[in-house]
C-alpha cells in the first residue's frame, strides 16, 4: 500500500469515515461456480431509484471507493444507469464481473464512464478446469475475450484466481496467462461458508499439506524465505490495533439493502431501505461492537505468535460462532506458511467450529 493510501486510511479511521463500500447489486448470476457462497435467486432487489438514493447518501457520508459486484452485475438491465449515477457522484468505481456479457459497446461505455478497474475471475488457464468450476461451457474463452476487449479500450483489468481442490496446481499457468494478457493477478486460497451458514463448500478448500507446498513455491509467492519467515510475535502496537478494516473504514451492502461489516462478515447491522446509511454507520449496535474489538480482546489470538502477521478474517471467525475467536482457515495458513503452530494448535487449545467439522470429515 502506498504511503498516500496509508495516510488516507488512517485519516478515515480517525474521523470514522466509511472510505470504502462494496455493493452487490444482484445475487443473480450466469455462472454457477462450485465455491460460490451466494444464493442466486432474486428475493426483491433494490430498484435503480432506491440504489441511486443510497448512492447519494454514501457520497454524503464520505465514501470514496465503491466496488460494484454481484452475482453478475451486467444481468441488471439498469446497470449502466446505476453506474452513470455513481460516476456522477465521483466515486472511484471498481467492477467485479465474470465478463461473459461484456461486448465492445459495453466496454466502450465502461471506459467512457471512467471506471477505475475491472476485476474478472479466472480459475485456470485450462478451459476444462475453469469451465467445470463455473459450470458454463466456453466461459474461460468468453472471459478472456472480455479482458482483451477491456484492455484494448485502455481499461485497467485485474485477474482474480481463487484456489481450491479443482485448480490448486494451476496458479502458475494463470499467472503466465495474466502476464501474456498484460494484467495483474491476485491469488487467494480462501473458500468461505455460504452467507446462510452452509459449510458444505468448505470441502473444496485445499488440504493443509498441499497448501504448504503452494506457499513454498516461488512461482506463487516470490521470495519464499521472506514469505515463510517465522513471525516475530505481537507487540503492543499490534495488540492495540484493529483486527481489520471491516466496520471501521469499510462495509458491505447486499442487493436487498442489508448492511454488513464485510461481504465475508454477515453480521446484520441495518438496512438502507428503512434507515439512512449514515445512521446505520454511526449508531448500529452491531457496528459499535465490531469497532470496540482490539486484537488484545480476541479470545486466543493475543497469545499467538502469528497475531501480527495472520490474515485472520473476523467474518470467518463470526461464522465459526465467535467474532472474537480464531479463523481456523487462517490458523492453517499461518502454520503451513511458517511451520510454527498457532495458538489453536498448542496443547490444551479447543478446536474451533470449522476445525471440528474438518476433523469429523477426516
PDB file of N, CA, C and O in Angstrom, residues 284-335:
ATOM      1  N   UNK A 284     -25.343   1.846  14.571  1.00  0.00           N
ATOM      2  CA  UNK A 284     -25.695   0.431  14.652  1.00  0.00           C
ATOM      3  C   UNK A 284     -24.978  -0.224  15.835  1.00  0.00           C
ATOM      4  O   UNK A 284     -23.758  -0.119  15.978  1.00  0.00           O
ATOM      5  N   UNK A 285     -25.744  -0.899  16.692  1.00  0.00           N
ATOM      6  CA  UNK A 285     -25.143  -1.567  17.854  1.00  0.00           C
ATOM      7  C   UNK A 285     -24.143  -2.623  17.417  1.00  0.00           C
ATOM      8  O   UNK A 285     -23.100  -2.826  18.064  1.00  0.00           O
ATOM      9  N   UNK A 286     -24.456  -3.296  16.297  1.00  0.00           N
ATOM     10  CA  UNK A 286     -23.544  -4.335  15.813  1.00  0.00           C
ATOM     11  C   UNK A 286     -22.216  -3.730  15.363  1.00  0.00           C
ATOM     12  O   UNK A 286     -21.142  -4.259  15.676  1.00  0.00           O
ATOM     13  N   UNK A 287     -22.267  -2.624  14.621  1.00  0.00           N
ATOM     14  CA  UNK A 287     -21.034  -1.974  14.169  1.00  0.00           C
ATOM     15  C   UNK A 287     -20.260  -1.384  15.338  1.00  0.00           C
ATOM     16  O   UNK A 287     -19.020  -1.432  15.361  1.00  0.00           O
ATOM     17  N   UNK A 288     -20.972  -0.839  16.317  1.00  0.00           N
ATOM     18  CA  UNK A 288     -20.297  -0.304  17.508  1.00  0.00           C
ATOM     19  C   UNK A 288     -19.542  -1.425  18.219  1.00  0.00           C
ATOM     20  O   UNK A 288     -18.399  -1.246  18.676  1.00  0.00           O
ATOM     21  N   UNK A 289     -20.154  -2.612  18.288  1.00  0.00           N
ATOM     22  CA  UNK A 289     -19.483  -3.740  18.924  1.00  0.00           C
ATOM     23  C   UNK A 289     -18.249  -4.156  18.131  1.00  0.00           C
ATOM     24  O   UNK A 289     -17.178  -4.402  18.712  1.00  0.00           O
ATOM     25  N   UNK A 290     -18.388  -4.241  16.821  1.00  0.00           N
ATOM     26  CA  UNK A 290     -17.245  -4.613  15.979  1.00  0.00           C
ATOM     27  C   UNK A 290     -16.088  -3.635  16.193  1.00  0.00           C
ATOM     28  O   UNK A 290     -14.924  -4.035  16.321  1.00  0.00           O
ATOM     29  N   UNK A 291     -16.416  -2.339  16.247  1.00  0.00           N
ATOM     30  CA  UNK A 291     -15.376  -1.324  16.396  1.00  0.00           C
ATOM     31  C   UNK A 291     -14.731  -1.325  17.780  1.00  0.00           C
ATOM     32  O   UNK A 291     -13.648  -0.782  17.954  1.00  0.00           O
ATOM     33  N   UNK A 292     -15.383  -1.938  18.740  1.00  0.00           N
ATOM     34  CA  UNK A 292     -14.837  -1.952  20.103  1.00  0.00           C
ATOM     35  C   UNK A 292     -13.730  -2.992  20.261  1.00  0.00           C
ATOM     36  O   UNK A 292     -12.994  -2.968  21.246  1.00  0.00           O
ATOM     37  N   UNK A 293     -13.619  -3.899  19.311  1.00  0.00           N
ATOM     38  CA  UNK A 293     -12.714  -5.031  19.462  1.00  0.00           C
ATOM     39  C   UNK A 293     -11.300  -4.666  19.002  1.00  0.00           C
ATOM     40  O   UNK A 293     -11.102  -4.219  17.863  1.00  0.00           O
ATOM     41  N   UNK A 294     -10.346  -4.876  19.868  1.00  0.00           N
ATOM     42  CA  UNK A 294      -8.926  -4.769  19.526  1.00  0.00           C
ATOM     43  C   UNK A 294      -8.347  -6.179  19.495  1.00  0.00           C
ATOM     44  O   UNK A 294      -8.952  -7.122  20.005  1.00  0.00           O
ATOM     45  N   UNK A 295      -7.169  -6.314  18.925  1.00  0.00           N
ATOM     46  CA  UNK A 295      -6.552  -7.635  18.858  1.00  0.00           C
ATOM     47  C   UNK A 295      -6.411  -8.240  20.249  1.00  0.00           C
ATOM     48  O   UNK A 295      -6.632  -9.434  20.450  1.00  0.00           O
ATOM     49  N   UNK A 296      -6.092  -7.431  21.254  1.00  0.00           N
ATOM     50  CA  UNK A 296      -5.921  -7.953  22.600  1.00  0.00           C
ATOM     51  C   UNK A 296      -7.231  -8.442  23.215  1.00  0.00           C
ATOM     52  O   UNK A 296      -7.227  -9.155  24.231  1.00  0.00           O
ATOM     53  N   UNK A 297      -8.392  -8.082  22.588  1.00  0.00           N
ATOM     54  CA  UNK A 297      -9.690  -8.536  23.081  1.00  0.00           C
ATOM     55  C   UNK A 297     -10.100  -9.890  22.511  1.00  0.00           C
ATOM     56  O   UNK A 297     -11.119 -10.455  22.936  1.00  0.00           O
ATOM     57  N   UNK A 298      -9.360 -10.392  21.535  1.00  0.00           N
ATOM     58  CA  UNK A 298      -9.705 -11.663  20.926  1.00  0.00           C
ATOM     59  C   UNK A 298      -9.437 -12.801  21.910  1.00  0.00           C
ATOM     60  O   UNK A 298      -8.575 -12.696  22.778  1.00  0.00           O
ATOM     61  N   UNK A 299     -10.159 -13.891  21.757  1.00  0.00           N
ATOM     62  CA  UNK A 299     -10.128 -14.937  22.782  1.00  0.00           C
ATOM     63  C   UNK A 299      -8.812 -15.709  22.824  1.00  0.00           C
ATOM     64  O   UNK A 299      -8.352 -16.107  23.901  1.00  0.00           O
ATOM     65  N   UNK A 300      -8.197 -15.949  21.687  1.00  0.00           N
ATOM     66  CA  UNK A 300      -6.984 -16.764  21.620  1.00  0.00           C
ATOM     67  C   UNK A 300      -5.812 -16.015  20.987  1.00  0.00           C
ATOM     68  O   UNK A 300      -4.664 -16.164  21.401  1.00  0.00           O
ATOM     69  N   UNK A 301      -6.106 -15.166  20.034  1.00  0.00           N
ATOM     70  CA  UNK A 301      -5.077 -14.557  19.181  1.00  0.00           C
ATOM     71  C   UNK A 301      -4.010 -13.736  19.921  1.00  0.00           C
ATOM     72  O   UNK A 301      -2.857 -13.718  19.480  1.00  0.00           O
ATOM     73  N   UNK A 302      -4.318 -13.013  21.023  1.00  0.00           N
ATOM     74  CA  UNK A 302      -3.271 -12.206  21.660  1.00  0.00           C
ATOM     75  C   UNK A 302      -2.059 -13.017  22.097  1.00  0.00           C
ATOM     76  O   UNK A 302      -0.942 -12.513  22.120  1.00  0.00           O
ATOM     77  N   UNK A 303      -2.263 -14.284  22.446  1.00  0.00           N
ATOM     78  CA  UNK A 303      -1.154 -15.130  22.872  1.00  0.00           C
ATOM     79  C   UNK A 303      -0.535 -15.925  21.747  1.00  0.00           C
ATOM     80  O   UNK A 303       0.300 -16.801  21.986  1.00  0.00           O
ATOM     81  N   UNK A 304      -0.931 -15.613  20.503  1.00  0.00           N
ATOM     82  CA  UNK A 304      -0.431 -16.354  19.350  1.00  0.00           C
ATOM     83  C   UNK A 304       0.737 -15.605  18.718  1.00  0.00           C
ATOM     84  O   UNK A 304       0.688 -14.388  18.534  1.00  0.00           O
ATOM     85  N   UNK A 305       1.777 -16.329  18.393  1.00  0.00           N
ATOM     86  CA  UNK A 305       2.945 -15.703  17.779  1.00  0.00           C
ATOM     87  C   UNK A 305       2.606 -15.073  16.431  1.00  0.00           C
ATOM     88  O   UNK A 305       3.279 -14.168  15.976  1.00  0.00           O
ATOM     89  N   UNK A 306       1.547 -15.564  15.788  1.00  0.00           N
ATOM     90  CA  UNK A 306       1.180 -15.072  14.459  1.00  0.00           C
ATOM     91  C   UNK A 306       0.285 -13.840  14.491  1.00  0.00           C
ATOM     92  O   UNK A 306      -0.139 -13.358  13.437  1.00  0.00           O
ATOM     93  N   UNK A 307      -0.035 -13.309  15.666  1.00  0.00           N
ATOM     94  CA  UNK A 307      -1.047 -12.250  15.781  1.00  0.00           C
ATOM     95  C   UNK A 307      -0.742 -11.040  14.911  1.00  0.00           C
ATOM     96  O   UNK A 307      -1.654 -10.374  14.421  1.00  0.00           O
ATOM     97  N   UNK A 308       0.529 -10.732  14.693  1.00  0.00           N
ATOM     98  CA  UNK A 308       0.875  -9.552  13.905  1.00  0.00           C
ATOM     99  C   UNK A 308       0.975  -9.794  12.420  1.00  0.00           C
ATOM    100  O   UNK A 308       1.071  -8.848  11.632  1.00  0.00           O
ATOM    101  N   UNK A 309       0.940 -11.069  11.985  1.00  0.00           N
ATOM    102  CA  UNK A 309       1.123 -11.380  10.567  1.00  0.00           C
ATOM    103  C   UNK A 309      -0.009 -12.223   9.989  1.00  0.00           C
ATOM    104  O   UNK A 309      -0.053 -12.463   8.789  1.00  0.00           O
ATOM    105  N   UNK A 310      -0.939 -12.668  10.838  1.00  0.00           N
ATOM    106  CA  UNK A 310      -2.032 -13.531  10.399  1.00  0.00           C
ATOM    107  C   UNK A 310      -2.990 -12.777   9.483  1.00  0.00           C
ATOM    108  O   UNK A 310      -3.206 -11.575   9.622  1.00  0.00           O
ATOM    109  N   UNK A 311      -3.593 -13.497   8.552  1.00  0.00           N
ATOM    110  CA  UNK A 311      -4.586 -12.912   7.642  1.00  0.00           C
ATOM    111  C   UNK A 311      -6.008 -13.098   8.175  1.00  0.00           C
ATOM    112  O   UNK A 311      -6.963 -13.096   7.402  1.00  0.00           O
ATOM    113  N   UNK A 312      -6.150 -13.249   9.482  1.00  0.00           N
ATOM    114  CA  UNK A 312      -7.425 -13.574  10.121  1.00  0.00           C
ATOM    115  C   UNK A 312      -8.587 -12.722   9.613  1.00  0.00           C
ATOM    116  O   UNK A 312      -8.534 -11.504   9.610  1.00  0.00           O
ATOM    117  N   UNK A 313      -9.671 -13.409   9.200  1.00  0.00           N
ATOM    118  CA  UNK A 313     -10.904 -12.751   8.800  1.00  0.00           C
ATOM    119  C   UNK A 313     -11.873 -12.763   9.984  1.00  0.00           C
ATOM    120  O   UNK A 313     -12.324 -13.834  10.394  1.00  0.00           O
ATOM    121  N   UNK A 314     -12.240 -11.596  10.536  1.00  0.00           N
ATOM    122  CA  UNK A 314     -13.237 -11.597  11.612  1.00  0.00           C
ATOM    123  C   UNK A 314     -14.550 -12.233  11.180  1.00  0.00           C
ATOM    124  O   UNK A 314     -15.235 -12.872  11.993  1.00  0.00           O
ATOM    125  N   UNK A 315     -14.897 -12.068   9.888  1.00  0.00           N
ATOM    126  CA  UNK A 315     -16.146 -12.640   9.409  1.00  0.00           C
ATOM    127  C   UNK A 315     -16.141 -14.158   9.419  1.00  0.00           C
ATOM    128  O   UNK A 315     -17.159 -14.793   9.726  1.00  0.00           O
ATOM    129  N   UNK A 316     -14.998 -14.758   9.095  1.00  0.00           N
ATOM    130  CA  UNK A 316     -14.913 -16.213   9.140  1.00  0.00           C
ATOM    131  C   UNK A 316     -14.978 -16.696  10.589  1.00  0.00           C
ATOM    132  O   UNK A 316     -15.588 -17.728  10.882  1.00  0.00           O
ATOM    133  N   UNK A 317     -14.345 -15.934  11.494  1.00  0.00           N
ATOM    134  CA  UNK A 317     -14.451 -16.263  12.914  1.00  0.00           C
ATOM    135  C   UNK A 317     -15.911 -16.173  13.365  1.00  0.00           C
ATOM    136  O   UNK A 317     -16.407 -17.031  14.103  1.00  0.00           O
ATOM    137  N   UNK A 318     -16.606 -15.146  12.909  1.00  0.00           N
ATOM    138  CA  UNK A 318     -18.023 -14.970  13.242  1.00  0.00           C
ATOM    139  C   UNK A 318     -18.839 -16.156  12.754  1.00  0.00           C
ATOM    140  O   UNK A 318     -19.707 -16.669  13.474  1.00  0.00           O
ATOM    141  N   UNK A 319     -18.560 -16.626  11.546  1.00  0.00           N
ATOM    142  CA  UNK A 319     -19.310 -17.763  11.009  1.00  0.00           C
ATOM    143  C   UNK A 319     -18.937 -19.071  11.691  1.00  0.00           C
ATOM    144  O   UNK A 319     -19.659 -20.058  11.583  1.00  0.00           O
ATOM    145  N   UNK A 320     -17.806 -19.074  12.398  1.00  0.00           N
ATOM    146  CA  UNK A 320     -17.457 -20.239  13.207  1.00  0.00           C
ATOM    147  C   UNK A 320     -18.107 -20.169  14.583  1.00  0.00           C
ATOM    148  O   UNK A 320     -17.979 -21.092  15.381  1.00  0.00           O
ATOM    149  N   UNK A 321     -18.773 -19.037  14.876  1.00  0.00           N
ATOM    150  CA  UNK A 321     -19.506 -18.943  16.121  1.00  0.00           C
ATOM    151  C   UNK A 321     -19.065 -17.862  17.074  1.00  0.00           C
ATOM    152  O   UNK A 321     -19.734 -17.620  18.087  1.00  0.00           O
ATOM    153  N   UNK A 322     -17.943 -17.177  16.776  1.00  0.00           N
ATOM    154  CA  UNK A 322     -17.447 -16.171  17.708  1.00  0.00           C
ATOM    155  C   UNK A 322     -16.569 -15.172  16.964  1.00  0.00           C
ATOM    156  O   UNK A 322     -15.465 -15.511  16.547  1.00  0.00           O
ATOM    157  N   UNK A 323     -17.064 -13.934  16.821  1.00  0.00           N
ATOM    158  CA  UNK A 323     -16.286 -12.939  16.082  1.00  0.00           C
ATOM    159  C   UNK A 323     -14.984 -12.573  16.803  1.00  0.00           C
ATOM    160  O   UNK A 323     -14.088 -11.990  16.206  1.00  0.00           O
ATOM    161  N   UNK A 324     -14.893 -12.916  18.080  1.00  0.00           N
ATOM    162  CA  UNK A 324     -13.651 -12.681  18.827  1.00  0.00           C
ATOM    163  C   UNK A 324     -12.737 -13.902  18.842  1.00  0.00           C
ATOM    164  O   UNK A 324     -11.675 -13.895  19.469  1.00  0.00           O
ATOM    165  N   UNK A 325     -13.158 -14.939  18.168  1.00  0.00           N
ATOM    166  CA  UNK A 325     -12.387 -16.182  18.159  1.00  0.00           C
ATOM    167  C   UNK A 325     -11.465 -16.282  16.965  1.00  0.00           C
ATOM    168  O   UNK A 325     -11.317 -15.341  16.178  1.00  0.00           O
ATOM    169  N   UNK A 326     -10.817 -17.420  16.806  1.00  0.00           N
ATOM    170  CA  UNK A 326      -9.910 -17.609  15.678  1.00  0.00           C
ATOM    171  C   UNK A 326     -10.659 -17.922  14.387  1.00  0.00           C
ATOM    172  O   UNK A 326     -11.819 -18.350  14.413  1.00  0.00           O
ATOM    173  N   UNK A 327      -9.994 -17.700  13.285  1.00  0.00           N
ATOM    174  CA  UNK A 327     -10.478 -18.120  11.970  1.00  0.00           C
ATOM    175  C   UNK A 327      -9.623 -19.315  11.572  1.00  0.00           C
ATOM    176  O   UNK A 327      -8.443 -19.154  11.265  1.00  0.00           O
ATOM    177  N   UNK A 328     -10.198 -20.508  11.623  1.00  0.00           N
ATOM    178  CA  UNK A 328      -9.398 -21.724  11.505  1.00  0.00           C
ATOM    179  C   UNK A 328      -8.631 -21.808  10.189  1.00  0.00           C
ATOM    180  O   UNK A 328      -7.495 -22.301  10.160  1.00  0.00           O
ATOM    181  N   UNK A 329      -9.228 -21.337   9.099  1.00  0.00           N
ATOM    182  CA  UNK A 329      -8.522 -21.389   7.816  1.00  0.00           C
ATOM    183  C   UNK A 329      -7.269 -20.534   7.863  1.00  0.00           C
ATOM    184  O   UNK A 329      -6.235 -20.884   7.276  1.00  0.00           O
ATOM    185  N   UNK A 330      -7.346 -19.407   8.553  1.00  0.00           N
ATOM    186  CA  UNK A 330      -6.180 -18.534   8.648  1.00  0.00           C
ATOM    187  C   UNK A 330      -5.141 -19.098   9.610  1.00  0.00           C
ATOM    188  O   UNK A 330      -3.935 -18.895   9.419  1.00  0.00           O
ATOM    189  N   UNK A 331      -5.596 -19.804  10.640  1.00  0.00           N
ATOM    190  CA  UNK A 331      -4.650 -20.517  11.510  1.00  0.00           C
ATOM    191  C   UNK A 331      -3.884 -21.549  10.681  1.00  0.00           C
ATOM    192  O   UNK A 331      -2.657 -21.685  10.811  1.00  0.00           O
ATOM    193  N   UNK A 332      -4.607 -22.273   9.842  1.00  0.00           N
ATOM    194  CA  UNK A 332      -3.967 -23.258   8.981  1.00  0.00           C
ATOM    195  C   UNK A 332      -2.935 -22.599   8.061  1.00  0.00           C
ATOM    196  O   UNK A 332      -1.821 -23.097   7.897  1.00  0.00           O
ATOM    197  N   UNK A 333      -3.326 -21.470   7.463  1.00  0.00           N
ATOM    198  CA  UNK A 333      -2.419 -20.798   6.531  1.00  0.00           C
ATOM    199  C   UNK A 333      -1.155 -20.316   7.235  1.00  0.00           C
ATOM    200  O   UNK A 333      -0.052 -20.419   6.688  1.00  0.00           O
ATOM    201  N   UNK A 334      -1.308 -19.780   8.436  1.00  0.00           N
ATOM    202  CA  UNK A 334      -0.137 -19.323   9.188  1.00  0.00           C
ATOM    203  C   UNK A 334       0.801 -20.491   9.490  1.00  0.00           C
ATOM    204  O   UNK A 334       2.031 -20.364   9.398  1.00  0.00           O
ATOM    205  N   UNK A 335       0.223 -21.639   9.841  1.00  0.00           N
ATOM    206  CA  UNK A 335       1.031 -22.800  10.193  1.00  0.00           C
ATOM    207  C   UNK A 335       1.779 -23.359   8.985  1.00  0.00           C
ATOM    208  O   UNK A 335       3.003 -23.581   9.043  1.00  0.00           O
TER     209      UNK A 335
END
